[in-house]
Amino acid sequence: MIEKEYQKNLLHDRGICVVIPTYNNAGTIGSVVNKALVECNDIIVVNDGSTDETSSILRSIPQIALVEYDKNRGKGYALKKGFAKALQMGFSYAITIDGDGQHYPEDIPLFLQANQEHPGSLIIGNRNLTGVERSKGSSFANKFSNFWFFIQTGKNLSDTQTGYRLYPIKKLPLLSLLTSRYEAELELLVFSSWHGIKIHPIPIEVYYPPKEERVSHFRPVKDFARISILNMVLCFLAVVYGLPLRIWRFLCKYIRTIYSLLFFIFFSLFLVTPLCWLYVHWGAMTEKKKFRIHQLIQWLSKFVMIKHGIPGTTFKYQVAKDVSFDNPHIIICNHQSHLDLVCQLVFSPKMIFLTNDWVWNNPFYGFMIRHAEYYPVADGIEALLPKLRSLVERGYSIAVFPEGTRSKDCRIGRFHQGAFYLAEQLGIPILPMCLYGPGKVLPKKTYSLNKSPIYIQVDSPISLQTLKEIGDYKAQASWMRKRYIQEYQDITNKIEQDV
């Protein structure tokens, strides 16, 4: 279990707050808020015109941000006011909890974990209703809502009425048009689905007090009528608005993928490789000609990542001030995707990669990288050392992926010791690079491109003396992996507030 203070800091770093709308919940609101404060420091409570003791209870809790107004306006209006306050305070996500005590604030870590696994998604708490005594009206309303949600979006959800959710509030569409009462939560789900916000359910527990203790503001006749009218409107909009949006997103994804594939095939197979072949076979291979091949590779990388851009992505980077690519290094980087090499090569033409056999023998660009003196790791480090030492003497850096293979889920895998052995044998420092995004744009074993920002951070070189003080190769690899895990988390916390 995550330690509470670490959890609270992580919620804050990821831009997550808790929004609690309440109306006449004097008997429960104090307990709900105090339990939520155990899990999260950033709590916004919206007092929706309560006429009981709710206001005085909330004012006695100084740790919260309180939004209140005199007239009861409904849950939809309260959510809008809470989201507006959260955005004003700089948050990107809001976990909504009902003030009547049916939700367990202790489940907040589940929403944090889901947000880390599915950044930018709308997370809904799928209530465990087994053995829970509910009114027939409540049960029917949920089934009724689930049915119409499927009709309007084509997606199945088993609990569209749950109020325990995590919203990506910066991405919520048409928030100003949100209806003011209970039906607003269904409306948020439908419009989010139409606009491509992924919806992920997670299991949560729920508490329903005995009938005589329940405080319900649900008005069966009026609220069912409002929900029915809303569903009629949404069904019409599903045809004229939602369906075209869904078709357009589907087409854009595959157009983006096909365009990128054709672009890659044309440039690699019909332009770059033939020109490189002619250049290599036109006269003797000199040091100058070899360097020009590297300059061509760097130019292509810059063209793809910076000038042309991969459709649906943005590319940004940050380089420490004391980094000079004119000096040889062992460059290490986390490995996520086939796009990783292109991201790194934008920085310098003097970069040699140790690759696997598949890359080295690739029919599209294998000829070029073989003549750029990239080497397959299958040859063995000891056999490669003389060649690598010669490259370092000529001013080249050696790039290695210490994980050895691409990550399936972008998490930092186990680091092998080879990079640290090479650094000692070649007498050069290690230059860490940390990548975010390529594994989300083109995940392992997938063939279509997703939309995601790409970011690469180049840190200060780590000297051989510093590495020796850490310990042997195994200790160095373990230390470096822990550093990468923390750095990657810091990067994801910052970037995933806006994805």
XYZ file of C-alpha atoms in Angstrom:
499
model
C 0.000 0.000 0.000
C 1.278 3.450 -0.884
C 2.264 5.497 2.165
C -0.291 8.248 2.736
C 2.064 11.234 2.494
C 3.677 9.855 -0.653
C 0.207 9.190 -2.070
C -0.935 12.733 -1.284
C 2.133 14.210 -2.948
C 1.655 11.978 -5.974
C -1.986 13.054 -6.323
C -0.917 16.686 -6.172
C 1.978 16.185 -8.612
C -0.405 14.615 -11.125
C -2.830 17.519 -10.754
C -5.580 15.489 -9.047
C -7.981 17.002 -6.513
C -11.223 15.790 -4.915
C -14.542 17.579 -5.522
C -17.433 16.855 -3.143
C -20.841 18.336 -4.053
C -23.266 18.361 -1.133
C -26.829 19.408 -0.326
C -28.318 19.009 3.148
C -25.926 16.224 4.183
C -25.208 17.560 7.676
C -25.275 14.049 9.115
C -22.522 12.701 6.841
C -20.565 15.515 5.195
C -18.124 16.061 8.058
C -17.130 12.394 8.117
C -16.834 12.217 4.322
C -14.594 15.287 4.143
C -12.337 14.223 7.019
C -11.891 10.733 5.564
C -11.081 12.286 2.176
C -8.460 14.513 3.827
C -6.691 11.380 5.063
C -6.238 10.355 1.408
C -5.757 13.708 -0.365
C -4.706 17.205 0.676
C -6.585 18.996 -2.088
C -10.308 18.918 -1.328
C -12.951 21.200 -2.868
C -16.433 21.060 -1.372
C -19.400 22.662 -3.162
C -22.259 23.526 -0.810
C -25.250 23.526 -3.162
C -27.512 25.864 -1.177
C -27.903 23.663 1.903
C -30.488 24.780 4.465
C -29.366 22.551 7.358
C -26.107 22.652 9.365
C -23.927 21.676 6.353
C -22.493 25.176 5.916
C -21.322 25.589 9.534
C -19.796 22.087 9.525
C -17.808 22.831 6.363
C -16.630 26.213 7.637
C -15.141 24.469 10.671
C -12.773 22.476 8.400
C -10.061 24.964 7.326
C -8.089 22.517 5.137
C -10.697 22.536 2.348
C -11.519 24.962 -0.460
C -15.203 25.811 0.003
C -17.560 26.943 -2.754
C -21.077 27.808 -1.634
C -24.133 29.768 -2.722
C -27.564 30.411 -1.236
C -29.991 28.683 -3.628
C -30.011 24.974 -4.414
C -29.175 24.588 -8.114
C -28.702 20.832 -8.509
C -25.792 18.395 -8.779
C -24.897 19.294 -12.370
C -24.505 22.950 -11.437
C -22.499 22.013 -8.336
C -20.147 19.903 -10.445
C -19.613 22.784 -12.867
C -18.756 25.129 -9.983
C -16.421 22.535 -8.454
C -14.637 21.882 -11.767
C -14.273 25.614 -12.384
C -12.689 26.030 -8.945
C -10.356 23.085 -9.593
C -9.223 24.564 -12.916
C -8.714 27.944 -11.269
C -6.478 26.249 -8.684
C -4.420 24.606 -11.454
C -5.699 21.026 -11.288
C -6.127 18.771 -14.319
C -8.223 15.974 -12.798
C -11.038 15.875 -10.256
C -12.246 12.851 -8.299
C -15.927 13.359 -7.447
C -17.362 11.871 -4.256
C -20.974 12.160 -3.091
C -21.511 13.839 0.262
C -24.062 11.336 1.567
C -21.499 8.794 2.755
C -22.188 6.049 0.195
C -18.662 6.266 -1.244
C -15.499 5.214 0.560
C -12.739 7.845 0.350
C -10.363 4.968 1.102
C -10.851 3.984 -2.577
C -9.085 7.148 -3.799
C -5.797 5.197 -4.314
C -7.651 3.010 -6.837
C -8.448 6.087 -8.911
C -4.842 7.278 -8.649
C -3.590 3.916 -9.917
C -6.124 3.952 -12.773
C -5.060 7.470 -13.705
C -1.433 6.352 -13.907
C -2.383 3.405 -16.120
C -4.862 5.361 -18.283
C -3.813 9.040 -18.271
C -6.333 11.417 -19.788
C -9.196 8.928 -19.319
C -12.452 9.287 -17.438
C -12.372 6.703 -14.644
C -15.708 5.586 -13.197
C -16.203 3.615 -10.009
C -18.189 0.491 -10.822
C -20.116 -0.115 -7.586
C -20.262 -3.575 -6.048
C -24.021 -3.764 -5.449
C -24.087 -7.426 -4.383
C -26.274 -7.758 -1.314
C -27.021 -4.013 -1.193
C -30.619 -3.082 -0.422
C -31.718 -0.550 -3.034
C -35.039 0.897 -4.024
C -36.658 -0.433 -7.170
C -36.521 3.065 -8.621
C -32.756 3.323 -8.111
C -32.122 -0.088 -9.667
C -34.382 0.679 -12.640
C -32.771 4.100 -13.155
C -29.317 2.536 -13.442
C -30.440 -0.115 -15.951
C -32.388 2.533 -17.859
C -29.330 4.774 -18.014
C -26.990 1.923 -19.028
C -29.290 0.991 -21.919
C -29.498 4.501 -23.332
C -25.768 5.044 -22.916
C -25.148 1.998 -25.136
C -27.649 3.259 -27.738
C -26.028 6.700 -27.783
C -22.359 5.657 -27.790
C -22.153 1.992 -28.799
C -20.283 1.237 -25.561
C -21.277 -0.998 -22.649
C -21.020 0.244 -19.072
C -22.616 -1.563 -16.166
C -22.885 1.450 -13.824
C -23.498 4.780 -15.535
C -25.191 6.211 -12.424
C -22.180 6.055 -10.127
C -21.059 9.413 -8.819
C -17.579 8.241 -7.811
C -15.470 9.226 -10.806
C -12.207 10.779 -11.900
C -12.727 13.410 -14.584
C -10.013 14.845 -16.878
C -11.484 18.311 -16.345
C -9.270 20.079 -18.893
C -10.690 17.840 -21.623
C -14.374 17.767 -20.665
C -16.423 18.827 -23.723
C -19.350 21.270 -23.715
C -19.140 21.756 -19.945
C -20.953 25.098 -20.180
C -23.990 23.330 -21.690
C -24.201 20.776 -18.885
C -27.679 20.345 -17.412
C -28.048 21.275 -13.777
C -29.329 18.176 -11.982
C -28.849 14.389 -11.693
C -28.868 13.751 -15.426
C -25.688 15.836 -15.816
C -23.516 12.829 -14.948
C -24.970 10.763 -17.787
C -24.538 13.743 -20.096
C -20.863 14.017 -19.132
C -20.306 10.344 -19.948
C -22.024 10.576 -23.330
C -20.288 13.737 -24.512
C -16.922 12.497 -23.259
C -17.346 9.265 -25.223
C -18.336 11.152 -28.381
C -15.252 13.344 -28.091
C -12.855 10.423 -27.794
C -12.180 10.511 -24.059
C -11.592 6.908 -23.045
C -13.779 5.627 -20.207
C -12.380 2.993 -17.845
C -14.440 1.399 -15.043
C -12.786 0.206 -11.834
C -14.434 -1.818 -9.043
C -15.305 0.073 -5.848
C -17.284 -0.653 -2.708
C -20.428 1.286 -1.776
C -22.434 1.779 1.415
C -26.199 2.251 1.506
C -27.551 3.037 5.009
C -30.859 1.577 6.172
C -33.920 3.134 4.508
C -34.890 5.114 7.604
C -31.443 6.802 7.681
C -31.103 7.623 3.990
C -31.150 11.201 2.725
C -32.213 11.262 -0.911
C -32.938 14.251 -3.110
C -34.072 12.124 -6.037
C -37.578 13.097 -7.223
C -38.887 10.050 -9.107
C -41.472 11.748 -11.347
C -39.625 14.973 -12.144
C -36.170 13.432 -12.431
C -37.305 10.484 -14.569
C -39.068 12.970 -16.824
C -35.925 15.097 -17.109
C -33.773 12.025 -17.822
C -36.221 10.788 -20.452
C -36.240 14.152 -22.225
C -32.451 14.311 -22.066
C -32.150 10.822 -23.568
C -34.437 11.796 -26.432
C -32.227 14.796 -27.155
C -29.049 12.740 -26.820
C -30.371 10.065 -29.201
C -30.993 12.740 -31.813
C -27.554 14.248 -31.224
C -26.005 10.771 -31.375
C -27.066 10.549 -35.022
C -26.244 14.076 -36.178
C -23.253 14.797 -33.911
C -21.892 11.821 -31.967
C -21.797 9.252 -34.785
C -19.999 11.568 -37.259
C -17.416 12.351 -34.548
C -16.835 8.646 -33.880
C -16.449 7.887 -37.600
C -14.082 10.830 -38.062
C -11.859 9.729 -35.173
C -11.759 6.182 -36.537
C -10.795 7.401 -39.998
C -8.207 9.848 -38.650
C -6.421 7.125 -36.701
C -6.007 4.881 -39.726
C -5.325 7.725 -42.136
C -2.592 8.870 -39.759
C -1.124 5.364 -39.623
C -1.317 4.715 -43.375
C 0.151 8.123 -44.188
C 3.081 7.568 -41.813
C 3.698 4.077 -43.203
C 3.704 5.301 -46.808
C 5.947 8.213 -45.846
C 8.399 5.817 -44.182
C 8.388 3.342 -47.085
C 8.860 6.052 -49.691
C 11.752 7.793 -47.954
C 13.534 4.655 -46.766
C 13.008 2.292 -49.682
C 12.777 4.616 -52.660
C 14.889 7.604 -51.664
C 17.306 7.278 -48.758
C 18.490 3.681 -49.238
C 19.107 4.035 -53.040
C 20.932 7.342 -52.550
C 23.004 5.863 -49.731
C 23.855 2.832 -51.904
C 25.028 5.082 -54.756
C 27.011 7.249 -52.345
C 28.754 4.244 -50.732
C 29.669 2.680 -54.085
C 30.806 5.929 -55.698
C 34.521 6.008 -54.944
C 36.482 4.883 -51.921
C 34.905 4.924 -48.462
C 36.723 7.621 -46.517
C 36.277 8.945 -43.006
C 34.617 12.026 -44.482
C 32.116 9.907 -46.419
C 31.291 7.890 -43.303
C 30.609 11.066 -41.354
C 28.321 12.359 -44.102
C 26.211 9.219 -43.768
C 25.810 10.078 -40.092
C 24.900 13.644 -40.992
C 22.260 12.297 -43.377
C 20.796 10.092 -40.621
C 20.672 13.059 -38.245
C 19.049 15.263 -40.898
C 16.397 12.602 -41.532
C 15.736 12.278 -37.796
C 15.302 16.028 -37.422
C 13.076 16.120 -40.487
C 10.829 13.363 -39.123
C 10.659 14.521 -35.499
C 10.941 18.307 -35.742
C 10.277 19.669 -39.227
C 7.738 17.165 -40.524
C 6.479 15.640 -37.304
C 4.693 12.357 -36.774
C 0.945 13.035 -37.192
C -0.788 13.346 -33.839
C 2.402 14.016 -31.883
C 4.442 16.920 -30.592
C 8.177 16.612 -29.972
C 9.956 18.504 -27.199
C 13.264 18.022 -25.442
C 15.433 19.462 -22.699
C 19.225 19.185 -22.543
C 21.309 19.909 -19.433
C 23.604 22.920 -19.848
C 26.817 20.959 -19.272
C 26.131 18.420 -22.049
C 28.371 18.529 -25.121
C 27.722 16.005 -27.855
C 31.174 16.739 -29.277
C 32.601 14.605 -26.452
C 32.172 10.800 -26.539
C 29.801 9.200 -24.019
C 28.050 5.947 -23.360
C 24.490 7.147 -24.008
C 21.820 5.161 -22.172
C 18.068 5.508 -22.611
C 14.888 3.702 -21.615
C 13.521 1.657 -24.517
C 9.856 1.956 -25.524
C 9.421 1.810 -29.281
C 10.969 1.604 -32.741
C 10.778 5.420 -32.680
C 13.347 5.730 -29.867
C 16.407 5.860 -32.131
C 14.942 8.648 -34.260
C 14.223 10.707 -31.128
C 17.811 10.392 -29.891
C 19.494 10.982 -33.234
C 18.222 14.562 -33.481
C 20.981 15.664 -31.096
C 24.161 14.657 -32.892
C 25.500 12.899 -35.993
C 28.251 11.347 -33.873
C 26.101 8.637 -32.331
C 26.509 4.877 -32.842
C 23.821 2.407 -31.772
C 24.217 -1.162 -30.663
C 21.186 -2.870 -32.213
C 19.541 -6.262 -32.357
C 19.788 -8.450 -35.447
C 16.320 -7.517 -36.694
C 17.255 -3.836 -36.927
C 20.702 -4.519 -38.360
C 19.244 -6.680 -41.137
C 16.170 -4.537 -41.765
C 15.317 -4.400 -45.498
C 14.261 -0.746 -45.330
C 17.199 0.922 -43.591
C 19.603 -1.939 -42.746
C 22.031 -1.023 -45.554
C 22.393 2.517 -44.254
C 22.917 1.660 -40.595
C 25.440 -1.070 -41.423
C 27.519 1.503 -43.304
C 27.013 3.958 -40.459
C 28.937 1.450 -38.316
C 26.063 0.430 -36.065
C 26.784 -3.022 -34.662
C 24.556 -5.924 -33.556
C 24.828 -6.794 -29.867
C 24.662 -10.475 -30.842
C 28.348 -10.215 -31.817
C 29.207 -9.952 -28.129
C 30.700 -7.062 -26.162
C 34.240 -8.455 -26.095
C 34.297 -8.900 -29.885
C 32.912 -5.387 -30.389
C 35.277 -3.603 -27.991
C 38.092 -2.928 -30.522
C 35.588 -1.471 -33.024
C 33.897 0.608 -30.367
C 37.234 1.872 -29.040
C 38.129 3.005 -32.552
C 34.810 4.851 -32.860
C 35.321 6.588 -29.515
C 38.805 7.687 -30.591
C 37.151 9.228 -33.665
C 34.773 11.206 -31.432
C 31.646 9.022 -31.566
C 29.326 8.224 -28.653
C 27.966 4.717 -28.168
C 24.211 4.467 -27.526
C 22.882 1.509 -25.529
C 19.447 0.524 -24.256
C 20.266 -0.996 -20.834
C 16.863 -2.725 -20.637
C 17.815 -4.708 -23.737
C 14.280 -4.776 -25.145
C 11.290 -2.531 -25.605
C 8.938 -2.082 -22.671
C 5.384 -3.346 -23.162
C 3.792 -0.718 -20.924
C 6.489 2.011 -20.828
C 7.597 1.017 -17.322
C 11.324 0.952 -16.665
C 12.572 -2.635 -16.884
C 15.627 -4.277 -15.337
C 18.928 -2.687 -16.397
C 21.694 -4.929 -17.669
C 25.318 -4.266 -16.728
C 26.809 -3.998 -20.243
C 26.605 -0.208 -20.556
C 28.536 0.273 -17.314
C 31.159 -2.254 -18.356
C 31.589 -0.397 -21.656
C 31.942 2.947 -19.898
C 34.815 1.599 -17.786
C 36.519 -0.226 -20.656
C 36.297 2.764 -22.998
C 37.076 5.315 -20.287
C 34.142 7.627 -21.029
C 31.238 8.914 -18.878
C 27.624 7.851 -19.111
C 25.071 10.273 -20.562
C 21.489 9.490 -19.415
C 18.512 10.206 -21.673
C 14.934 9.652 -20.502
C 12.158 9.220 -23.062
C 8.419 9.723 -22.706
C 5.873 9.043 -25.426
C 7.237 6.762 -28.184
C 5.787 3.718 -26.411
C 2.384 5.408 -26.305
C 2.508 6.486 -29.966
C 3.631 3.061 -31.191
C 3.312 0.455 -28.416
C 5.113 -2.864 -28.676
C 3.319 -5.398 -30.917
C 0.858 -2.846 -32.312
C 0.589 -1.526 -35.849
C -1.391 1.707 -35.570
C -0.230 5.109 -34.361
C -1.804 6.782 -31.338
C -1.771 10.451 -30.412
C 0.677 11.399 -27.676
C 3.336 14.009 -26.924
C 6.961 12.857 -27.181
C 9.536 14.273 -24.795
C 13.183 13.462 -24.193
C 15.282 14.740 -21.302
C 19.075 14.684 -21.483
C 20.732 14.888 -18.072
C 24.264 15.800 -17.034
C 26.987 13.188 -17.720
C 27.868 10.791 -14.903
C 31.605 10.431 -14.455
C 33.488 7.162 -14.068
C 34.558 8.272 -10.597
C 30.925 8.676 -9.524
C 30.084 5.248 -10.911
C 32.992 3.626 -9.078
C 31.821 5.164 -5.802
C 28.403 3.515 -6.292
C 29.913 0.036 -6.480
C 30.282 -2.754 -8.999
C 28.420 -3.029 -12.322
C 25.411 -4.639 -10.705
C 25.138 -1.878 -8.116
C 25.554 0.762 -10.825
C 22.780 -0.790 -12.935
C 20.450 -0.994 -9.922
C 21.197 2.599 -8.877
C 20.647 3.899 -12.391
C 17.346 2.048 -12.781
C 16.018 3.547 -9.537
C 17.042 6.974 -10.808
C 15.227 6.364 -14.102
C 12.064 5.161 -12.341
C 11.903 8.376 -10.307
C 12.762 10.626 -13.247
C 10.263 8.937 -15.538
C 7.571 9.309 -12.887
C 8.360 13.020 -12.512
C 8.119 13.472 -16.279
C 4.850 11.540 -16.561
C 3.299 13.442 -13.639
C 3.998 16.706 -15.443
C 3.074 15.697 -18.993
C 0.019 13.594 -18.202
C -1.775 16.560 -16.674
C -2.325 17.771 -20.250
C -2.686 14.595 -22.334
